[in-house]
């Protein structure tokens, strides 16, 4: 991974587990300056978990960065748990963490599903948000799900799509998400793990502008893939627990919140159109299309724009 735009590797100065609705326990950590501007990092998927480089978008002298693994993934437990796992539970978790840490207002920083969650949170609790930095906009409209799981991305990556649908029967292919859901949640652990690998391989294969074996390796490790596939599939068969077009419909609630939208021009997972539609609906946002990037936060041009946005907000909210 090209990490030139990022701050140096850093270890948390504080890490803890927070018990939320049973049986869920969340892994939370804080990095940087305890007196700095609070920012919360929201990872993708849902179910993707935090990675060490996610700490490195934030100037450690100026930010108090809070990172968490959302319900059921990463170091949160139980691993892959779907009960009590929905968008509004995650929004409540953010409030629980904010209160536990004694933070009044924070910058919210999220990519992909992390942008979905950031928008859902900010539209519900606008008074808690200093500013928003969102990347790889994923509005979870039916059109967004169809683009990635029905028609759209499969026309860009047909050979990876072929692998993705290979384990389904012809009949199952008509309703791919439900067919995968049955396998991922069924009693046979071998079938479930094969489905998880195929699901996560599809996503990782579409995530970067140039093929990146490290990304594919990371997301197809069962310690990541099983939670990612189970949780994504659970959210997507439930339309992410959102009303149709809810996030755009309610974008007016973001009025007055400064924001930066960063999106790769060649993002094959989340359509650039979504970023543009969000920008139109949210007048206080700045929209940056990165001309030479796909979807992932680790792509060089995306890193650069995210660090630039975070540096600007550190100045602004100091
Ligand atoms: N999922 C969108 C999302 O959040 C449909 C996402 N896309 N790729 C990822 O996350 C990984 C980083 C987990 C590969």
mmCIF file of C-alpha atoms and ligand atoms in Angstrom:
data_model
loop_
_atom_site.group_PDB
_atom_site.id
_atom_site.type_symbol
_atom_site.label_atom_id
_atom_site.label_comp_id
_atom_site.label_asym_id
_atom_site.label_seq_id
_atom_site.Cartn_x
_atom_site.Cartn_y
_atom_site.Cartn_z
ATOM 1 C CA UNK A 1 0.000 0.000 0.000
ATOM 2 C CA UNK A 2 1.259 3.472 -0.830
ATOM 3 C CA UNK A 3 1.031 5.271 2.490
ATOM 4 C CA UNK A 4 2.907 8.437 1.721
ATOM 5 C CA UNK A 5 0.069 10.820 2.546
ATOM 6 C CA UNK A 6 -0.671 9.271 5.920
ATOM 7 C CA UNK A 7 0.695 10.174 9.350
ATOM 8 C CA UNK A 8 3.192 7.658 10.783
ATOM 9 C CA UNK A 9 1.982 4.398 12.363
ATOM 10 C CA UNK A 10 0.617 4.996 15.862
ATOM 11 C CA UNK A 11 -0.579 2.890 18.789
ATOM 12 C CA UNK A 12 -3.636 3.842 20.855
ATOM 13 C CA UNK A 13 -3.110 5.576 24.206
ATOM 14 C CA UNK A 14 -6.350 4.034 25.444
ATOM 15 C CA UNK A 15 -8.401 0.971 24.467
ATOM 16 C CA UNK A 16 -11.448 -0.540 26.137
ATOM 17 C CA UNK A 17 -14.470 -2.736 25.663
ATOM 18 C CA UNK A 18 -17.920 -1.227 25.952
ATOM 19 C CA UNK A 19 -20.891 -3.491 26.700
ATOM 20 C CA UNK A 20 -23.927 -2.318 24.725
ATOM 21 C CA UNK A 21 -27.140 -4.325 24.130
ATOM 22 C CA UNK A 22 -26.345 -7.925 25.124
ATOM 23 C CA UNK A 23 -24.596 -9.871 23.805
ATOM 24 C CA UNK A 24 -22.671 -7.115 22.012
ATOM 25 C CA UNK A 25 -19.378 -5.744 23.335
ATOM 26 C CA UNK A 26 -17.563 -3.098 21.312
ATOM 27 C CA UNK A 27 -13.834 -2.621 20.933
ATOM 28 C CA UNK A 28 -12.997 1.104 21.138
ATOM 29 C CA UNK A 29 -9.631 2.848 21.052
ATOM 30 C CA UNK A 30 -8.280 6.393 21.222
ATOM 31 C CA UNK A 31 -5.184 7.708 19.437
ATOM 32 C CA UNK A 32 -3.298 10.969 19.276
ATOM 33 C CA UNK A 33 -3.751 13.912 21.639
ATOM 34 C CA UNK A 34 -6.284 13.518 24.490
ATOM 35 C CA UNK A 35 -6.737 17.316 24.379
ATOM 36 C CA UNK A 36 -7.138 17.409 20.618
ATOM 37 C CA UNK A 37 -10.211 17.877 18.419
ATOM 38 C CA UNK A 38 -12.387 14.764 18.820
ATOM 39 C CA UNK A 39 -12.992 12.733 15.667
ATOM 40 C CA UNK A 40 -14.691 9.367 15.301
ATOM 41 C CA UNK A 41 -13.662 6.991 12.515
ATOM 42 C CA UNK A 42 -16.378 4.793 10.974
ATOM 43 C CA UNK A 43 -15.202 1.776 8.992
ATOM 44 C CA UNK A 44 -16.861 0.183 5.990
ATOM 45 C CA UNK A 45 -18.777 -2.948 5.188
ATOM 46 C CA UNK A 46 -20.826 -3.010 7.380
ATOM 47 C CA UNK A 47 -18.701 -5.651 9.055
ATOM 48 C CA UNK A 48 -15.281 -4.596 7.742
ATOM 49 C CA UNK A 49 -13.620 -3.645 11.037
ATOM 50 C CA UNK A 50 -10.804 -1.157 11.656
ATOM 51 C CA UNK A 51 -7.291 -1.590 10.285
ATOM 52 C CA UNK A 52 -4.104 -0.032 11.712
ATOM 53 C CA UNK A 53 -3.803 2.477 8.853
ATOM 54 C CA UNK A 54 -7.203 3.933 9.727
ATOM 55 C CA UNK A 55 -5.515 5.677 12.672
ATOM 56 C CA UNK A 56 -3.222 7.527 10.356
ATOM 57 C CA UNK A 57 -5.550 10.030 8.686
ATOM 58 C CA UNK A 58 -5.428 12.188 11.811
ATOM 59 C CA UNK A 59 -2.600 14.481 12.897
ATOM 60 C CA UNK A 60 -1.740 12.951 16.295
ATOM 61 C CA UNK A 61 -0.786 16.344 17.762
ATOM 62 C CA UNK A 62 -4.118 17.918 16.872
ATOM 63 C CA UNK A 63 -6.666 15.119 17.009
ATOM 64 C CA UNK A 64 -8.147 12.855 19.633
ATOM 65 C CA UNK A 65 -9.170 10.041 17.287
ATOM 66 C CA UNK A 66 -11.744 7.485 18.423
ATOM 67 C CA UNK A 67 -11.911 4.236 16.431
ATOM 68 C CA UNK A 68 -14.340 1.397 17.023
ATOM 69 C CA UNK A 69 -15.141 -1.948 15.541
ATOM 70 C CA UNK A 70 -18.893 -1.893 14.890
ATOM 71 C CA UNK A 71 -21.164 -4.634 16.248
ATOM 72 C CA UNK A 72 -20.054 -8.141 15.367
ATOM 73 C CA UNK A 73 -16.772 -7.416 13.613
ATOM 74 C CA UNK A 74 -13.067 -6.843 14.170
ATOM 75 C CA UNK A 75 -12.275 -7.096 17.875
ATOM 76 C CA UNK A 76 -15.905 -6.589 18.924
ATOM 77 C CA UNK A 77 -17.769 -9.656 20.121
ATOM 78 C CA UNK A 78 -19.557 -11.940 19.467
ATOM 79 C CA UNK A 79 -17.869 -12.216 16.061
ATOM 80 C CA UNK A 80 -20.346 -12.122 13.165
ATOM 81 C CA UNK A 81 -23.380 -11.687 15.459
ATOM 82 C CA UNK A 82 -26.490 -10.520 13.575
ATOM 83 C CA UNK A 83 -29.006 -10.322 16.417
ATOM 84 C CA UNK A 84 -29.478 -6.732 17.506
ATOM 85 C CA UNK A 85 -27.267 -5.601 14.662
ATOM 86 C CA UNK A 86 -28.837 -2.783 12.656
ATOM 87 C CA UNK A 87 -28.136 0.770 11.561
ATOM 88 C CA UNK A 88 -29.960 2.434 14.447
ATOM 89 C CA UNK A 89 -28.245 0.235 17.014
ATOM 90 C CA UNK A 90 -24.910 1.422 15.585
ATOM 91 C CA UNK A 91 -26.101 5.038 15.822
ATOM 92 C CA UNK A 92 -26.981 4.446 19.491
ATOM 93 C CA UNK A 93 -23.547 2.902 20.029
ATOM 94 C CA UNK A 94 -21.906 6.082 18.763
ATOM 95 C CA UNK A 95 -23.889 8.111 21.273
ATOM 96 C CA UNK A 96 -22.925 5.669 24.050
ATOM 97 C CA UNK A 97 -19.241 5.988 23.152
ATOM 98 C CA UNK A 98 -19.425 9.768 22.866
ATOM 99 C CA UNK A 99 -21.039 10.025 26.302
ATOM 100 C CA UNK A 100 -18.657 7.523 27.883
ATOM 101 C CA UNK A 101 -15.704 9.597 26.655
ATOM 102 C CA UNK A 102 -17.229 12.905 27.757
ATOM 103 C CA UNK A 103 -17.149 14.365 24.254
ATOM 104 C CA UNK A 104 -19.659 17.154 23.480
ATOM 105 C CA UNK A 105 -19.283 17.266 19.715
ATOM 106 C CA UNK A 106 -16.973 15.500 17.308
ATOM 107 C CA UNK A 107 -15.897 15.357 13.716
ATOM 108 C CA UNK A 108 -17.376 12.284 12.026
ATOM 109 C CA UNK A 109 -15.156 10.612 9.438
ATOM 110 C CA UNK A 110 -16.345 7.602 7.460
ATOM 111 C CA UNK A 111 -15.985 5.859 4.123
ATOM 112 C CA UNK A 112 -18.235 3.598 2.139
ATOM 113 C CA UNK A 113 -20.620 2.023 4.681
ATOM 114 C CA UNK A 114 -18.876 4.366 7.112
ATOM 115 C CA UNK A 115 -20.324 7.236 5.054
ATOM 116 C CA UNK A 116 -23.794 5.692 5.283
ATOM 117 C CA UNK A 117 -23.493 5.430 9.046
ATOM 118 C CA UNK A 118 -21.963 8.914 9.315
ATOM 119 C CA UNK A 119 -24.926 10.405 7.435
ATOM 120 C CA UNK A 120 -27.507 8.417 9.416
ATOM 121 C CA UNK A 121 -25.834 9.562 12.657
ATOM 122 C CA UNK A 122 -25.466 13.199 11.603
ATOM 123 C CA UNK A 123 -29.064 13.409 10.381
ATOM 124 C CA UNK A 124 -30.278 12.001 13.714
ATOM 125 C CA UNK A 125 -27.892 13.975 15.960
ATOM 126 C CA UNK A 126 -26.812 17.053 13.968
ATOM 127 C CA UNK A 127 -26.078 18.984 17.160
ATOM 128 C CA UNK A 128 -23.315 16.490 18.036
ATOM 129 C CA UNK A 129 -21.403 16.906 14.787
ATOM 130 C CA UNK A 130 -18.677 19.517 14.306
ATOM 131 C CA UNK A 131 -18.086 18.494 10.706
ATOM 132 C CA UNK A 132 -18.296 15.515 8.385
ATOM 133 C CA UNK A 133 -15.636 13.964 6.193
ATOM 134 C CA UNK A 134 -17.174 11.242 4.044
ATOM 135 C CA UNK A 135 -15.624 9.109 1.331
ATOM 136 C CA UNK A 136 -16.880 6.611 -1.236
ATOM 137 C CA UNK A 137 -20.480 7.682 -0.696
ATOM 138 C CA UNK A 138 -22.840 4.770 -0.178
ATOM 139 C CA UNK A 139 -26.437 5.960 0.182
ATOM 140 C CA UNK A 140 -27.873 2.432 0.405
ATOM 141 C CA UNK A 141 -30.654 3.256 -2.027
ATOM 142 C CA UNK A 142 -32.078 0.310 -3.949
ATOM 143 C CA UNK A 143 -30.118 1.663 -6.926
ATOM 144 C CA UNK A 144 -26.862 1.448 -4.959
ATOM 145 C CA UNK A 145 -27.481 -2.164 -3.930
ATOM 146 C CA UNK A 146 -28.576 -3.074 -7.463
ATOM 147 C CA UNK A 147 -25.462 -1.465 -8.914
ATOM 148 C CA UNK A 148 -23.165 -3.694 -6.894
ATOM 149 C CA UNK A 149 -25.213 -6.879 -6.534
ATOM 150 C CA UNK A 150 -27.486 -7.051 -9.594
ATOM 151 C CA UNK A 151 -26.269 -5.078 -12.591
ATOM 152 C CA UNK A 152 -23.554 -2.460 -12.863
ATOM 153 C CA UNK A 153 -20.277 -3.554 -11.313
ATOM 154 C CA UNK A 154 -20.699 -7.004 -12.914
ATOM 155 C CA UNK A 155 -20.264 -5.351 -16.319
ATOM 156 C CA UNK A 156 -16.956 -3.826 -15.248
ATOM 157 C CA UNK A 157 -15.579 -6.925 -13.517
ATOM 158 C CA UNK A 158 -17.320 -9.782 -15.385
ATOM 159 C CA UNK A 159 -14.685 -12.389 -14.561
ATOM 160 C CA UNK A 160 -14.878 -11.645 -10.827
ATOM 161 C CA UNK A 161 -18.682 -11.664 -11.041
ATOM 162 C CA UNK A 162 -18.529 -15.091 -12.641
ATOM 163 C CA UNK A 163 -16.606 -16.341 -9.592
ATOM 164 C CA UNK A 164 -19.061 -14.591 -7.267
ATOM 165 C CA UNK A 165 -22.146 -16.310 -8.679
ATOM 166 C CA UNK A 166 -20.408 -19.634 -9.427
ATOM 167 C CA UNK A 167 -21.484 -21.292 -6.191
ATOM 168 C CA UNK A 168 -25.181 -20.503 -6.749
ATOM 169 C CA UNK A 169 -27.652 -22.509 -8.841
ATOM 170 C CA UNK A 170 -29.316 -20.822 -11.818
ATOM 171 C CA UNK A 171 -32.517 -20.423 -9.816
ATOM 172 C CA UNK A 172 -30.664 -18.851 -6.891
ATOM 173 C CA UNK A 173 -29.001 -16.267 -9.112
ATOM 174 C CA UNK A 174 -32.325 -14.470 -9.565
ATOM 175 C CA UNK A 175 -32.186 -13.447 -5.903
ATOM 176 C CA UNK A 176 -28.526 -13.448 -5.104
ATOM 177 C CA UNK A 177 -28.628 -11.659 -1.755
ATOM 178 C CA UNK A 178 -31.167 -14.070 -0.275
ATOM 179 C CA UNK A 179 -29.338 -17.095 -1.680
ATOM 180 C CA UNK A 180 -26.127 -15.885 -0.074
ATOM 181 C CA UNK A 181 -27.962 -15.071 3.151
ATOM 182 C CA UNK A 182 -29.207 -18.671 3.432
ATOM 183 C CA UNK A 183 -25.682 -20.019 2.961
ATOM 184 C CA UNK A 184 -24.014 -17.516 5.262
ATOM 185 C CA UNK A 185 -26.475 -18.168 8.091
ATOM 186 C CA UNK A 186 -27.058 -21.885 7.470
ATOM 187 C CA UNK A 187 -25.953 -24.761 9.712
ATOM 188 C CA UNK A 188 -23.021 -25.949 7.553
ATOM 189 C CA UNK A 189 -19.883 -24.052 8.566
ATOM 190 C CA UNK A 190 -18.001 -25.159 5.449
ATOM 191 C CA UNK A 191 -20.703 -23.853 3.116
ATOM 192 C CA UNK A 192 -20.940 -20.635 5.114
ATOM 193 C CA UNK A 193 -17.191 -20.035 4.976
ATOM 194 C CA UNK A 194 -17.008 -20.707 1.226
ATOM 195 C CA UNK A 195 -19.851 -18.251 0.704
ATOM 196 C CA UNK A 196 -18.112 -15.678 2.921
ATOM 197 C CA UNK A 197 -14.901 -15.969 0.948
ATOM 198 C CA UNK A 198 -16.695 -15.587 -2.389
ATOM 199 C CA UNK A 199 -18.720 -12.629 -1.109
ATOM 200 C CA UNK A 200 -15.672 -10.803 0.247
ATOM 201 C CA UNK A 201 -13.497 -11.640 -2.767
ATOM 202 C CA UNK A 202 -16.048 -9.955 -5.027
ATOM 203 C CA UNK A 203 -15.963 -6.798 -2.945
ATOM 204 C CA UNK A 204 -12.189 -6.678 -2.521
ATOM 205 C CA UNK A 205 -11.681 -7.323 -6.246
ATOM 206 C CA UNK A 206 -13.767 -4.270 -7.128
ATOM 207 C CA UNK A 207 -12.358 -1.996 -4.434
ATOM 208 C CA UNK A 208 -9.229 -0.581 -6.011
ATOM 209 C CA UNK A 209 -8.391 1.129 -9.276
ATOM 210 C CA UNK A 210 -5.518 -1.312 -9.863
ATOM 211 C CA UNK A 211 -5.653 -4.942 -8.697
ATOM 212 C CA UNK A 212 -4.252 -5.202 -5.162
ATOM 213 C CA UNK A 213 -3.501 -8.741 -3.907
ATOM 214 C CA UNK A 214 -2.926 -7.440 -0.357
ATOM 215 C CA UNK A 215 -6.461 -6.067 -0.201
ATOM 216 C CA UNK A 216 -7.916 -9.325 -1.490
ATOM 217 C CA UNK A 217 -5.830 -11.349 0.938
ATOM 218 C CA UNK A 218 -6.920 -9.234 3.898
ATOM 219 C CA UNK A 219 -10.634 -9.334 3.138
ATOM 220 C CA UNK A 220 -10.749 -13.034 2.298
ATOM 221 C CA UNK A 221 -9.095 -14.115 5.555
ATOM 222 C CA UNK A 222 -11.971 -15.870 7.397
ATOM 223 C CA UNK A 223 -11.214 -13.705 10.446
ATOM 224 C CA UNK A 224 -12.445 -10.759 8.362
ATOM 225 C CA UNK A 225 -14.511 -12.326 5.566
ATOM 226 C CA UNK A 226 -17.058 -14.167 7.702
ATOM 227 C CA UNK A 227 -18.142 -11.059 9.617
ATOM 228 C CA UNK A 228 -18.000 -8.849 6.525
ATOM 229 C CA UNK A 229 -20.151 -11.189 4.435
ATOM 230 C CA UNK A 230 -22.649 -12.084 7.158
ATOM 231 C CA UNK A 231 -23.154 -8.528 8.341
ATOM 232 C CA UNK A 232 -23.283 -6.949 4.870
ATOM 233 C CA UNK A 233 -25.719 -9.525 3.610
ATOM 234 C CA UNK A 234 -27.909 -9.115 6.713
ATOM 235 C CA UNK A 235 -27.965 -5.342 6.272
ATOM 236 C CA UNK A 236 -28.597 -5.478 2.545
ATOM 237 C CA UNK A 237 -31.481 -7.972 2.635
ATOM 238 C CA UNK A 238 -32.956 -5.511 5.145
ATOM 239 C CA UNK A 239 -32.243 -2.453 2.947
ATOM 240 C CA UNK A 240 -29.866 -1.203 5.637
ATOM 241 C CA UNK A 241 -32.866 -0.562 7.901
ATOM 242 C CA UNK A 242 -33.485 2.711 6.053
ATOM 243 C CA UNK A 243 -36.576 4.036 4.316
ATOM 244 C CA UNK A 244 -36.263 4.447 0.536
ATOM 245 C CA UNK A 245 -33.871 7.317 -0.219
ATOM 246 C CA UNK A 246 -33.915 8.280 3.456
ATOM 247 C CA UNK A 247 -30.386 9.674 3.645
ATOM 248 C CA UNK A 248 -30.850 12.035 0.683
ATOM 249 C CA UNK A 249 -34.393 12.916 1.718
ATOM 250 C CA UNK A 250 -33.182 14.037 5.144
ATOM 251 C CA UNK A 251 -29.959 15.710 3.981
ATOM 252 C CA UNK A 252 -31.552 19.086 4.805
ATOM 253 C CA UNK A 253 -30.807 18.253 8.444
ATOM 254 C CA UNK A 254 -27.114 18.623 7.618
ATOM 255 C CA UNK A 255 -27.571 22.329 6.880
ATOM 256 C CA UNK A 256 -24.901 24.283 8.721
ATOM 257 C CA UNK A 257 -22.616 21.273 9.173
ATOM 258 C CA UNK A 258 -19.444 21.763 7.129
ATOM 259 C CA UNK A 259 -18.458 18.730 5.153
ATOM 260 C CA UNK A 260 -16.108 17.283 2.611
ATOM 261 C CA UNK A 261 -17.170 14.528 0.234
ATOM 262 C CA UNK A 262 -14.304 12.564 -1.335
ATOM 263 C CA UNK A 263 -15.077 10.047 -4.074
ATOM 264 C CA UNK A 264 -12.935 8.173 -6.564
ATOM 265 C CA UNK A 265 -13.962 8.809 -10.153
ATOM 266 C CA UNK A 266 -13.548 5.100 -10.909
ATOM 267 C CA UNK A 267 -15.245 3.774 -7.801
ATOM 268 C CA UNK A 268 -16.933 0.561 -8.997
ATOM 269 C CA UNK A 269 -18.578 -0.259 -5.647
ATOM 270 C CA UNK A 270 -20.262 3.093 -4.989
ATOM 271 C CA UNK A 271 -21.420 5.181 -7.928
ATOM 272 C CA UNK A 272 -19.916 8.680 -8.267
ATOM 273 C CA UNK A 273 -23.476 9.819 -8.928
ATOM 274 C CA UNK A 274 -24.260 9.203 -5.254
ATOM 275 C CA UNK A 275 -21.559 11.640 -4.171
ATOM 276 C CA UNK A 276 -22.877 14.264 -6.563
ATOM 277 C CA UNK A 277 -26.489 13.782 -5.449
ATOM 278 C CA UNK A 278 -25.423 14.124 -1.817
ATOM 279 C CA UNK A 279 -23.498 17.296 -2.576
ATOM 280 C CA UNK A 280 -26.573 18.757 -4.321
ATOM 281 C CA UNK A 281 -28.739 17.965 -1.310
ATOM 282 C CA UNK A 282 -26.238 19.333 1.238
ATOM 283 C CA UNK A 283 -25.236 22.896 0.371
ATOM 284 C CA UNK A 284 -22.535 23.178 3.033
ATOM 285 C CA UNK A 285 -20.490 20.371 1.507
ATOM 286 C CA UNK A 286 -17.448 20.449 -0.710
ATOM 287 C CA UNK A 287 -17.215 17.677 -3.330
ATOM 288 C CA UNK A 288 -13.861 16.316 -4.454
ATOM 289 C CA UNK A 289 -13.688 13.728 -7.204
ATOM 290 C CA UNK A 290 -10.286 12.058 -7.229
ATOM 291 C CA UNK A 291 -9.513 11.525 -10.917
ATOM 292 C CA UNK A 292 -7.229 8.492 -10.518
ATOM 293 C CA UNK A 293 -8.842 6.376 -7.805
ATOM 294 C CA UNK A 294 -11.382 3.641 -7.189
ATOM 295 C CA UNK A 295 -13.201 2.987 -3.937
ATOM 296 C CA UNK A 296 -10.772 2.255 -1.133
ATOM 297 C CA UNK A 297 -9.520 4.654 1.556
ATOM 298 C CA UNK A 298 -6.002 3.333 0.993
ATOM 299 C CA UNK A 299 -5.788 4.542 -2.614
ATOM 300 C CA UNK A 300 -3.111 7.244 -2.890
ATOM 301 C CA UNK A 301 -5.303 10.074 -4.234
ATOM 302 C CA UNK A 302 -8.059 9.302 -1.721
ATOM 303 C CA UNK A 303 -5.572 9.252 1.174
ATOM 304 C CA UNK A 304 -4.237 12.618 0.125
ATOM 305 C CA UNK A 305 -7.683 14.259 -0.020
ATOM 306 C CA UNK A 306 -8.821 12.712 3.270
ATOM 307 C CA UNK A 307 -5.707 13.874 5.097
ATOM 308 C CA UNK A 308 -6.085 17.334 3.570
ATOM 309 C CA UNK A 309 -9.715 17.507 4.713
ATOM 310 C CA UNK A 310 -8.840 16.270 8.213
ATOM 311 C CA UNK A 311 -5.961 18.765 8.502
ATOM 312 C CA UNK A 312 -8.287 21.613 7.494
ATOM 313 C CA UNK A 313 -10.874 20.619 10.073
ATOM 314 C CA UNK A 314 -8.189 20.311 12.775
ATOM 315 C CA UNK A 315 -7.296 23.943 12.088
ATOM 316 C CA UNK A 316 -10.890 25.055 11.937
ATOM 317 C CA UNK A 317 -12.081 23.367 15.134
ATOM 318 C CA UNK A 318 -8.928 23.786 17.258
HETATM 319 N N1 LIG B 1 -20.077 -2.215 0.817
HETATM 320 C C1 LIG B 1 -19.568 -0.928 0.820
HETATM 321 C C2 LIG B 1 -18.458 -0.794 1.782
HETATM 322 O O1 LIG B 1 -18.602 -0.256 2.841
HETATM 323 C C3 LIG B 1 -21.073 -2.509 -0.179
HETATM 324 C C4 LIG B 1 -17.233 -1.408 1.419
HETATM 325 N N2 LIG B 1 -16.838 -1.670 0.213
HETATM 326 N N3 LIG B 1 -15.662 -2.307 0.306
HETATM 327 C C5 LIG B 1 -15.375 -2.428 1.561
HETATM 328 O O2 LIG B 1 -16.323 -1.843 2.275
HETATM 329 C C6 LIG B 1 -14.210 -3.118 2.130
HETATM 330 C C7 LIG B 1 -13.235 -2.096 2.613
HETATM 331 C C8 LIG B 1 -14.701 -3.943 3.303
HETATM 332 C C9 LIG B 1 -13.585 -4.003 1.075
#
